[in-house]
Coordinates of C-alpha atoms in Angstrom, one line a residue:
M255 CA 38.6 6.8 29.0
P256 CA 35.8 7.5 26.6
K257 CA 33.6 10.6 26.7
H258 CA 29.9 9.9 27.6
I259 CA 26.7 11.2 26.1
F260 CA 23.5 10.3 28.0
V261 CA 20.2 10.7 26.1
T262 CA 17.0 11.1 28.1
G263 CA 13.4 11.8 27.1
G264 CA 10.5 13.8 28.3
V265 CA 6.8 14.5 28.0
V266 CA 5.8 11.2 26.2
S267 CA 7.4 7.9 25.2
S268 CA 8.2 6.9 21.5
L269 CA 9.7 10.4 20.8
G270 CA 12.6 8.8 19.0
K271 CA 15.4 8.7 21.5
G272 CA 16.7 5.6 19.9
L273 CA 16.9 7.1 16.5
T274 CA 18.4 10.3 17.9
S275 CA 21.1 8.2 19.8
A276 CA 21.8 6.2 16.6
A277 CA 22.0 9.3 14.5
I278 CA 24.5 10.9 17.0
G279 CA 26.5 7.7 16.8
L280 CA 26.6 7.8 12.9
I281 CA 27.6 11.5 13.0
L282 CA 30.5 10.9 15.3
E283 CA 31.6 7.8 13.3
Q284 CA 31.6 9.9 10.1
R285 CA 33.9 12.3 11.9
G286 CA 36.4 9.5 12.6
Y287 CA 35.5 8.6 16.1
K288 CA 34.8 5.1 17.5
V289 CA 31.5 4.9 19.3
S290 CA 29.6 2.5 21.6
L291 CA 25.9 2.6 22.2
Q292 CA 23.8 1.2 25.1
K293 CA 20.2 1.1 26.2
L294 CA 19.3 1.3 29.9
D295 CA 15.6 0.2 30.3
P296 CA 13.7 0.9 33.6
Y297 CA 11.3 -2.1 33.4
I298 CA 11.7 -5.0 35.8
N299 CA 11.9 -7.8 33.2
V300 CA 15.4 -9.1 33.0
D301 CA 15.2 -8.7 29.2
P302 CA 12.4 -8.3 26.7
G303 CA 12.6 -11.9 25.6
T304 CA 9.4 -13.0 27.4
M305 CA 7.4 -9.9 26.6
S306 CA 4.7 -9.8 23.9
P307 CA 5.7 -7.8 20.9
Y308 CA 2.4 -5.7 21.6
Q309 CA 4.0 -4.7 24.8
H310 CA 7.5 -3.8 23.6
G311 CA 7.9 -4.3 19.9
E312 CA 10.3 -6.8 18.4
V313 CA 13.1 -8.5 20.4
Y314 CA 16.4 -7.8 18.9
V315 CA 19.2 -10.4 19.1
T316 CA 22.9 -9.7 19.3
D317 CA 25.8 -12.0 18.0
D318 CA 26.4 -13.2 21.5
G319 CA 22.8 -14.2 22.1
A320 CA 21.4 -11.3 24.1
E321 CA 17.7 -10.7 23.7
T322 CA 17.5 -6.9 23.7
D323 CA 15.5 -3.7 23.2
L324 CA 14.6 -2.9 19.6
D325 CA 16.5 0.3 19.8
L326 CA 19.7 -1.7 19.4
G327 CA 18.4 -2.4 15.9
H328 CA 18.5 1.3 15.2
Y329 CA 22.0 1.5 16.6
E330 CA 23.3 -1.3 14.4
R331 CA 21.6 -0.1 11.2
F332 CA 23.1 3.4 11.7
T333 CA 26.6 2.6 13.0
H334 CA 29.5 0.1 13.0
A335 CA 29.6 -0.3 16.8
T336 CA 29.9 -3.7 18.3
F337 CA 26.9 -4.9 20.4
S338 CA 26.7 -7.5 23.1
K339 CA 25.0 -8.5 26.4
S340 CA 26.5 -5.3 27.9
S341 CA 24.7 -3.1 25.5
N342 CA 21.3 -3.5 27.2
F343 CA 20.6 -3.4 30.9
T344 CA 17.2 -3.4 32.6
T345 CA 16.1 -2.8 36.2
G346 CA 15.5 -6.5 36.4
K347 CA 19.1 -7.3 35.2
I348 CA 20.6 -4.7 37.6
Y349 CA 18.6 -5.9 40.6
S350 CA 19.4 -9.5 39.8
S351 CA 23.1 -8.7 39.9
V352 CA 22.8 -6.9 43.2
I353 CA 20.7 -9.6 44.9
A354 CA 23.1 -12.2 43.8
K355 CA 26.0 -10.2 45.4
E356 CA 23.9 -9.9 48.6
R357 CA 23.2 -13.7 48.7
R358 CA 26.9 -14.4 48.4
G359 CA 27.7 -12.0 51.2
D360 CA 29.6 -9.5 49.1
Y361 CA 28.2 -6.6 51.0
L362 CA 29.6 -7.9 54.3
G363 CA 26.5 -7.5 56.4
R364 CA 25.6 -4.0 55.2
T365 CA 22.1 -2.9 54.4
V366 CA 21.6 -3.0 50.7
Q367 CA 19.9 0.1 49.3
V368 CA 19.0 1.9 46.1
I369 CA 21.7 4.4 46.9
P370 CA 24.5 3.5 46.7
H371 CA 24.2 -0.2 45.7
I372 CA 21.7 -0.1 42.8
T373 CA 23.1 3.2 41.4
D374 CA 26.6 1.8 41.7
A375 CA 25.6 -1.3 39.7
I376 CA 24.0 1.0 37.0
K377 CA 27.3 3.0 36.8
E378 CA 29.2 -0.3 36.5
A379 CA 26.8 -1.3 33.7
I380 CA 27.6 2.0 31.9
H381 CA 31.3 1.3 32.1
K382 CA 30.7 -2.2 30.7
G383 CA 28.8 -0.8 27.8
A384 CA 31.8 1.3 26.9
S385 CA 34.4 -1.3 27.7
E386 CA 35.5 -2.2 24.1
T387 CA 39.0 -1.1 23.4
G388 CA 39.4 2.2 21.6
V389 CA 35.9 3.7 22.1
D390 CA 36.1 7.5 21.9
V391 CA 32.5 8.3 22.7
A392 CA 30.0 6.1 24.6
I393 CA 26.3 6.9 24.1
S394 CA 23.8 5.6 26.7
E395 CA 20.1 6.0 26.1
I396 CA 17.8 6.0 29.2
G397 CA 14.5 4.3 28.4
G398 CA 11.1 5.8 29.5
T399 CA 10.5 9.4 30.3
V400 CA 11.6 11.8 33.0
G401 CA 9.2 11.6 35.9
D402 CA 8.6 7.8 35.6
I403 CA 9.1 6.4 39.1
E404 CA 10.9 3.3 37.8
G405 CA 13.5 5.5 35.9
L406 CA 14.6 7.5 39.0
P407 CA 17.5 5.2 39.9
F408 CA 19.0 5.5 36.4
L409 CA 18.7 9.2 36.4
E410 CA 20.3 9.4 39.8
A411 CA 23.1 7.1 38.6
I412 CA 23.9 9.4 35.6
R413 CA 23.9 12.4 37.9
Q414 CA 26.4 10.6 40.1
F415 CA 28.4 9.5 37.0
A416 CA 28.7 13.1 35.8
L417 CA 30.1 14.2 39.2
E418 CA 32.8 11.6 39.1
Q419 CA 34.0 12.7 35.7
D420 CA 35.5 15.9 34.4
P421 CA 32.6 18.2 33.3
S422 CA 33.9 18.3 29.7
E423 CA 33.8 14.4 29.5
V424 CA 30.0 14.1 30.0
M425 CA 27.1 15.5 28.0
F426 CA 23.4 15.3 28.6
V427 CA 21.0 15.3 25.6
H428 CA 17.3 15.6 26.4
V429 CA 14.7 14.7 23.7
T430 CA 11.4 16.4 24.3
L431 CA 8.2 17.2 22.5
L432 CA 6.7 20.5 21.2
P433 CA 3.1 19.6 20.7
Y434 CA 1.2 21.5 18.0
L435 CA -2.4 22.5 18.8
K436 CA -4.5 22.7 15.7
A437 CA -7.2 24.7 17.5
S438 CA -4.9 27.5 18.3
G439 CA -2.5 26.9 15.4
E440 CA 0.7 27.1 17.5
L441 CA 3.4 25.0 19.1
K442 CA 3.5 24.8 22.9
T443 CA 6.7 24.9 24.9
K444 CA 5.3 24.4 28.4
P445 CA 5.6 20.6 28.3
T446 CA 9.2 20.9 27.4
Q447 CA 9.8 23.4 30.2
Q448 CA 8.2 21.1 32.7
S449 CA 10.1 18.1 31.5
V450 CA 13.4 19.8 31.8
G451 CA 12.4 21.3 35.2
K452 CA 11.7 17.7 36.4
L453 CA 15.2 16.6 35.2
R454 CA 16.9 19.6 36.9
E455 CA 15.1 18.7 40.2
I456 CA 16.9 15.4 40.0
G457 CA 20.1 17.2 39.5
V458 CA 20.7 16.8 35.7
Q459 CA 21.1 19.8 33.7
P460 CA 20.8 19.1 29.9
H461 CA 23.5 20.5 27.6
V462 CA 21.4 20.0 24.5
L463 CA 17.6 19.9 23.9
V464 CA 16.4 18.0 20.9
C465 CA 12.9 19.2 20.2
R466 CA 10.6 16.8 18.3
T467 CA 8.0 18.8 16.4
E468 CA 5.6 18.5 13.4
Q469 CA 5.8 22.2 12.6
P470 CA 8.9 24.5 12.2
M471 CA 10.2 26.0 15.4
T472 CA 10.6 29.8 15.3
E473 CA 13.7 31.6 16.5
E474 CA 11.6 33.3 19.2
M475 CA 10.5 30.0 20.4
G476 CA 14.0 28.7 20.6
Q477 CA 15.0 31.7 22.6
K478 CA 12.1 31.1 25.0
I479 CA 13.0 27.5 25.5
S480 CA 16.6 28.5 26.1
L481 CA 15.7 31.1 28.7
F482 CA 13.3 28.8 30.7
C483 CA 15.4 25.6 30.4
N484 CA 18.8 27.1 31.1
V485 CA 20.2 25.8 27.8
R486 CA 22.2 27.9 25.3
P487 CA 20.1 29.1 22.3
E488 CA 22.3 27.3 19.7
S489 CA 21.8 24.0 21.7
V490 CA 18.1 24.1 21.3
I491 CA 17.9 21.8 18.3
E492 CA 14.8 21.3 16.1
E493 CA 14.1 17.7 15.1
R494 CA 11.1 17.9 12.8
D495 CA 9.3 14.8 11.5
V496 CA 11.2 13.6 8.4
A497 CA 9.4 13.7 5.0
H498 CA 10.6 10.4 3.4
T499 CA 12.7 8.0 5.6
I500 CA 14.2 7.8 9.2
Y501 CA 17.6 7.8 7.6
E502 CA 17.1 11.6 7.0
V503 CA 17.5 12.2 10.8
P504 CA 21.4 12.4 11.0
V505 CA 21.4 14.8 8.0
D506 CA 18.9 17.1 9.7
L507 CA 20.8 17.0 12.9
V508 CA 24.0 18.0 11.2
K509 CA 22.2 20.9 9.4
A510 CA 21.0 22.0 12.9
G511 CA 24.7 22.0 14.0
L512 CA 24.4 19.2 16.7
D513 CA 27.7 17.7 15.5
K514 CA 29.7 20.8 16.1
I515 CA 28.0 21.4 19.5
I516 CA 29.0 17.9 20.6
C517 CA 32.6 18.2 19.4
K518 CA 33.0 21.7 20.9
H519 CA 31.7 20.4 24.3
F520 CA 34.2 17.6 24.3
G521 CA 37.1 19.7 23.1
L522 CA 37.3 17.9 19.8
P523 CA 38.0 19.6 16.4
Y524 CA 34.7 20.9 15.1
E525 CA 35.6 23.3 12.3
E526 CA 35.3 20.7 9.5
E527 CA 31.9 19.6 8.1
T528 CA 30.6 16.1 8.8
D529 CA 30.9 14.0 5.7
L530 CA 27.5 12.4 5.1
D531 CA 27.8 12.2 1.3
D532 CA 27.2 8.5 1.0
W533 CA 24.2 8.8 3.3
K534 CA 22.8 11.7 1.3
V535 CA 23.2 9.8 -2.1
M536 CA 21.2 6.9 -0.7
I537 CA 18.4 9.3 0.5
N538 CA 18.3 11.2 -2.8
E539 CA 18.1 8.0 -4.7
L540 CA 15.2 6.9 -2.6
I541 CA 13.4 10.3 -3.0
K542 CA 13.7 10.5 -6.8
T543 CA 12.8 6.8 -7.6
T544 CA 9.2 6.4 -8.9
E545 CA 9.1 2.6 -9.0
E546 CA 7.3 0.9 -6.2
V547 CA 6.8 -2.8 -5.3
E548 CA 4.1 -4.0 -2.9
I549 CA 5.1 -6.7 -0.3
A550 CA 2.6 -8.6 1.7
V551 CA 3.7 -9.3 5.3
V552 CA 1.5 -11.9 7.0
G553 CA 2.0 -12.1 10.7
K554 CA 0.5 -12.5 14.1
Y555 CA 1.3 -9.1 15.5
I556 CA 0.7 -7.0 12.5
Q557 CA -1.3 -4.3 14.2
L558 CA 1.9 -2.9 15.8
H559 CA 4.6 -1.6 13.4
D560 CA 7.4 -2.1 15.9
A561 CA 6.7 -5.8 16.2
Y562 CA 8.4 -6.4 12.9
K563 CA 10.6 -3.3 12.9
S564 CA 13.8 -4.9 11.6
I565 CA 11.9 -6.8 8.8
Y566 CA 10.3 -3.6 7.5
E567 CA 13.6 -1.7 7.6
S568 CA 15.4 -4.6 5.9
L569 CA 12.8 -4.6 3.1
S570 CA 13.4 -0.9 2.6
H571 CA 17.1 -1.6 2.4
G572 CA 16.3 -4.2 -0.3
G573 CA 14.4 -1.5 -2.0
F574 CA 17.4 0.9 -1.9
A575 CA 19.5 -1.8 -3.6
N576 CA 16.9 -2.4 -6.3
G577 CA 16.0 1.3 -7.0
C578 CA 12.4 1.0 -5.8
K579 CA 10.2 2.0 -2.9
I580 CA 8.5 -0.6 -0.7
K581 CA 4.8 -0.5 -0.2
L582 CA 3.7 -2.7 2.8
R583 CA 0.5 -4.7 2.8
K584 CA 0.2 -5.8 6.4
I585 CA -2.2 -8.7 6.8
S586 CA -3.2 -10.5 10.0
A587 CA -2.8 -14.3 9.6
E588 CA -6.1 -14.8 11.2
D589 CA -7.8 -12.5 8.8
L590 CA -6.3 -14.3 5.9
L591 CA -7.6 -17.6 7.3
D592 CA -11.1 -16.1 7.6
Q593 CA -11.2 -14.2 4.4
G594 CA -9.0 -16.2 2.0
T595 CA -6.1 -15.5 -0.2
S596 CA -7.9 -12.8 -2.1
L597 CA -6.2 -10.5 0.5
L598 CA -2.9 -11.3 -1.3
E599 CA -4.0 -10.6 -4.8
G600 CA -1.7 -8.2 -6.7
V601 CA 1.3 -8.2 -4.4
G602 CA 4.8 -8.5 -5.7
G603 CA 6.0 -10.8 -2.9
L604 CA 5.0 -12.5 0.3
L605 CA 7.1 -12.5 3.5
I606 CA 6.2 -14.6 6.6
P607 CA 8.1 -13.4 9.7
G608 CA 9.1 -15.3 12.8
G609 CA 6.8 -15.7 15.8
F610 CA 5.4 -17.9 18.5
G611 CA 2.0 -19.5 19.2
E612 CA -0.7 -21.3 17.2
R613 CA -2.8 -18.3 16.5
G614 CA -2.9 -17.6 12.8
L615 CA -0.6 -20.5 11.9
E616 CA -3.0 -22.1 9.4
G617 CA -3.4 -18.7 7.7
K618 CA 0.3 -18.4 7.1
I619 CA 0.4 -22.0 5.7
Q620 CA -2.5 -21.1 3.3
A621 CA -0.6 -17.9 2.2
I622 CA 2.5 -19.9 1.5
Q623 CA 0.6 -22.4 -0.6
W624 CA -0.8 -19.6 -2.7
A625 CA 2.6 -18.1 -3.3
R626 CA 4.2 -21.4 -4.2
E627 CA 1.4 -22.4 -6.6
N628 CA 1.2 -18.9 -8.3
G629 CA 4.8 -18.2 -8.7
V630 CA 4.8 -15.2 -6.3
P631 CA 8.2 -14.6 -4.7
F632 CA 8.2 -15.9 -1.1
F633 CA 10.6 -15.4 1.8
G634 CA 10.0 -17.3 5.1
I635 CA 11.9 -16.4 8.3
C636 CA 12.2 -18.7 11.3
L637 CA 8.5 -19.7 11.9
G638 CA 8.0 -18.6 8.3
M639 CA 10.4 -21.4 7.1
Q640 CA 8.8 -23.9 9.4
C641 CA 5.4 -23.1 8.0
A642 CA 6.7 -23.6 4.5
V643 CA 8.0 -27.0 5.6
I644 CA 4.6 -27.9 6.9
E645 CA 2.8 -26.7 3.7
Y646 CA 5.1 -28.6 1.4
S647 CA 4.9 -31.7 3.5
R648 CA 1.1 -31.7 3.4
N649 CA 0.4 -30.6 -0.1
V650 CA 3.3 -31.9 -2.1
L651 CA 4.9 -34.8 -0.2
G652 CA 1.5 -36.2 0.7
L653 CA 2.3 -36.3 4.5
E654 CA -1.3 -35.9 5.8
G655 CA -1.5 -34.1 9.1
A656 CA 2.1 -32.9 9.0
H657 CA 2.7 -30.3 11.7
T658 CA 5.0 -28.9 14.3
I659 CA 5.0 -30.6 17.6
E660 CA 4.9 -27.1 19.2
H661 CA 1.2 -27.0 18.6
S662 CA 0.4 -30.6 17.6
P663 CA 2.4 -33.1 19.8
D664 CA 0.4 -36.1 18.4
T665 CA 0.9 -35.3 14.7
P666 CA 1.6 -38.4 12.6
H667 CA 4.4 -36.4 10.8
P668 CA 6.3 -34.1 13.2
V669 CA 8.2 -32.4 10.4
I670 CA 9.1 -29.6 12.9
A671 CA 10.5 -30.9 16.2
L672 CA 11.8 -29.6 19.5
M673 CA 15.7 -29.2 19.5
A674 CA 17.3 -31.8 21.6
E675 CA 18.9 -29.3 24.0
Q676 CA 15.5 -27.8 24.6
E677 CA 13.8 -30.9 25.8
D678 CA 14.6 -30.4 29.6
V679 CA 14.2 -26.6 29.5
D680 CA 11.5 -25.3 31.8
E681 CA 12.3 -21.5 32.1
K682 CA 11.3 -19.3 29.2
G683 CA 13.8 -16.4 29.5
G684 CA 17.0 -16.6 27.6
T685 CA 16.8 -20.3 27.0
M686 CA 16.3 -20.6 23.2
R687 CA 18.9 -21.1 20.6
L688 CA 20.2 -17.6 20.6
G689 CA 22.9 -15.6 18.8
S690 CA 25.2 -16.2 15.9
Y691 CA 25.8 -19.7 14.4
A692 CA 27.7 -20.9 11.3
C693 CA 25.9 -22.1 8.2
D694 CA 27.4 -23.9 5.2
L695 CA 25.8 -23.2 1.9
V696 CA 25.4 -25.6 -1.1
E697 CA 27.5 -24.5 -4.1
G698 CA 25.4 -23.2 -6.9
S699 CA 22.2 -22.7 -4.9
K700 CA 20.2 -19.5 -5.3
T701 CA 21.0 -18.6 -1.7
Q702 CA 24.7 -19.2 -2.1
T703 CA 24.7 -17.1 -5.2
L704 CA 23.0 -14.3 -3.4
Y705 CA 25.5 -14.3 -0.5
G706 CA 28.5 -14.8 -2.8
A707 CA 30.0 -17.0 -0.2
K708 CA 29.9 -20.7 1.0
H709 CA 30.3 -20.1 4.7
I710 CA 28.2 -17.5 6.6
R711 CA 27.0 -16.7 10.1
E712 CA 23.5 -15.6 11.0
R713 CA 21.6 -14.9 14.3
H714 CA 19.0 -17.2 15.7
R715 CA 16.1 -17.2 18.1
H716 CA 14.1 -20.5 18.2
R717 CA 13.4 -23.7 20.1
Y718 CA 12.1 -25.8 17.2
E719 CA 13.8 -27.0 14.1
F720 CA 13.4 -29.1 10.9
N721 CA 13.1 -32.7 11.8
N722 CA 16.0 -34.5 10.1
D723 CA 14.1 -37.7 10.1
Y724 CA 12.4 -36.3 7.0
L725 CA 15.6 -35.2 5.3
E726 CA 15.6 -38.0 2.7
R727 CA 12.0 -37.2 1.6
F728 CA 12.8 -33.6 1.1
N729 CA 16.0 -34.4 -0.7
A730 CA 14.0 -36.6 -3.1
S731 CA 11.6 -33.7 -3.9
A732 CA 12.0 -30.5 -5.7
M733 CA 12.6 -28.6 -2.5
N734 CA 16.3 -28.3 -2.0
I735 CA 17.9 -28.0 1.4
V736 CA 20.8 -25.7 0.8
G737 CA 22.1 -24.6 4.2
F738 CA 23.3 -26.6 7.2
N739 CA 24.8 -25.8 10.5
P740 CA 28.2 -27.6 10.3
E741 CA 28.4 -28.6 14.0
R742 CA 24.9 -30.1 14.4
G743 CA 23.7 -30.8 10.9
L744 CA 20.6 -28.6 11.5
V745 CA 18.7 -27.4 8.4
E746 CA 19.1 -23.7 8.1
I747 CA 17.9 -22.9 4.5
M748 CA 15.6 -24.4 1.9
E749 CA 14.6 -23.2 -1.5
L750 CA 12.6 -24.2 -4.6
P751 CA 15.2 -23.5 -7.4
E752 CA 12.6 -23.5 -10.3
H753 CA 10.3 -21.1 -8.5
P754 CA 11.0 -17.3 -9.2
F755 CA 12.0 -16.9 -5.5
F756 CA 11.0 -19.3 -2.7
V757 CA 13.5 -19.3 0.2
G758 CA 13.0 -20.2 3.8
V759 CA 15.6 -19.6 6.5
Q760 CA 15.6 -20.7 10.2
F761 CA 17.7 -17.7 11.2
H762 CA 16.8 -13.9 11.4
P763 CA 18.6 -12.1 8.5
E764 CA 16.8 -8.9 9.3
F765 CA 19.2 -8.3 12.2
K766 CA 22.2 -8.0 9.9
S767 CA 20.8 -5.7 7.2
R768 CA 22.0 -2.1 6.8
P769 CA 20.8 0.8 4.6
L770 CA 24.1 1.0 2.8
D771 CA 24.7 -2.8 2.9
P772 CA 21.4 -4.5 2.4
H773 CA 21.2 -8.2 3.4
P774 CA 21.7 -10.4 0.3
I775 CA 18.5 -12.4 0.8
F776 CA 16.3 -9.3 1.3
R777 CA 18.0 -7.7 -1.7
G778 CA 17.3 -10.8 -3.8
F779 CA 13.7 -11.1 -2.6
V780 CA 12.8 -7.5 -3.3
G781 CA 14.4 -7.9 -6.7
A782 CA 12.3 -11.0 -7.5
A783 CA 9.2 -9.2 -6.2
L784 CA 9.9 -6.3 -8.4
A785 CA 10.3 -8.5 -11.4
H786 CA 7.1 -10.3 -10.6
S787 CA 5.2 -7.0 -10.3
R788 CA 6.5 -6.0 -13.7
G789 CA 5.4 -9.4 -15.2
E790 CA 8.9 -10.6 -15.8
S791 CA 8.9 -13.7 -13.6
R792 CA 7.6 -17.1 -14.5
I793 CA 7.0 -20.4 -12.7
E794 CA 8.3 -23.8 -13.9
E795 CA 6.0 -26.9 -13.6
S796 CA 8.7 -28.8 -11.5
S797 CA 8.3 -26.3 -8.7
M798 CA 4.8 -27.4 -8.1
A799 CA 5.8 -31.0 -7.3

């Protein structure tokens, strides 16, 4: 049976529980242990798939097609753990399973209650999240903050879970805030004390406190927190805001001794130092590099950083691979439509991410035309590829009024069409083309060269696709279709070979990029953008037609 770590949070949301959980997973892996990670979210939605990115950030997709919380992206970028539909459970998902059992008569006439039936379902979900063979340590992050009414069943469930295990098999890590008051020039511990007090009222005593802070925490302050929160002094861990990159977090936690505290609690060898040498080399290279490239990201949800979290991280990975830092120029597609392409002047590259809805669509199309005609490296993802198809159809192939039937069902040229299996779908949640699918690449294409392989698998999340009725027209043009799904013949990748870099993909490569293993297309795109910013790239006349 695996050992279990439960990560909770207090005082405010967005403290970094997900990053802390991911960092703990990395640390344990670097010590030779196999880990699993799981997110338990208290909201009633079955999954975040139908939620606006403004509400919950990006929707992360696993290989098996689960639409999950964005924290699973942190988990995958930091560790080698396997993620699936059992890696993210919500209140909605838990209640749906209990209600389905009640309707089948599984409870044999008993009254169905939060305790024990809902809490039993949560404990079952925890076991499912750690069910992969050979897992040594299972890390479960509880979403929300202590004191939220919707989170109480989850906290009660982990309290019960701990009672059913040997005390040395379960550890509680509580992430809390030490706010800094500028007026008095001091950190305050009272919010942390109250957060832990609330947790203890529920019956959960944290073994470790991870204290988020802007300013250094004094030894005296650590002693005070230890005394009032009933946590050993060495287990009050400072987690100060990092200076350069989130990938510094595991290094800082090891410096604070969290790795040895965890191992000691579980009875694991803890004398040796955790080997983070490859991680430290990456961070040091990032810190010392002076070269920078600016990438424009034109999107619909640009005001919220977490809406495109995996894309921004994947761009930074591409920067690691090319020895440069990434400067983001975030541009609302609506602003670009109103103010014109002058908003793009001077950037090294343009990225159009995925999305839904008509708002800002024409602004994205206008930006793509600018990049294509001016030789600026372009990378389109999902809707970004579809917008590139529309732009090329209108402005190069002469298909006046070309559009996607998602927004223009009466278009004379529906170059983007609804997938056949989506035509009779009425429900929104979990009904798109989701998860990992195969793609065959055309030998010698730019994309195939980047991958260094002819057969790949990538993750998808879409309802609409390139309309193969227009395949011949595109094949007769300078735009090359270089990636196909072998089972369905769906178009997955297209590129302009004579352009410095012009690639559109129907899938979401940002879900498979890692800091030490950047995704090949992001690596190639950032490299092309860097070359463009240096004035090294050029555009051939044939890419204009």
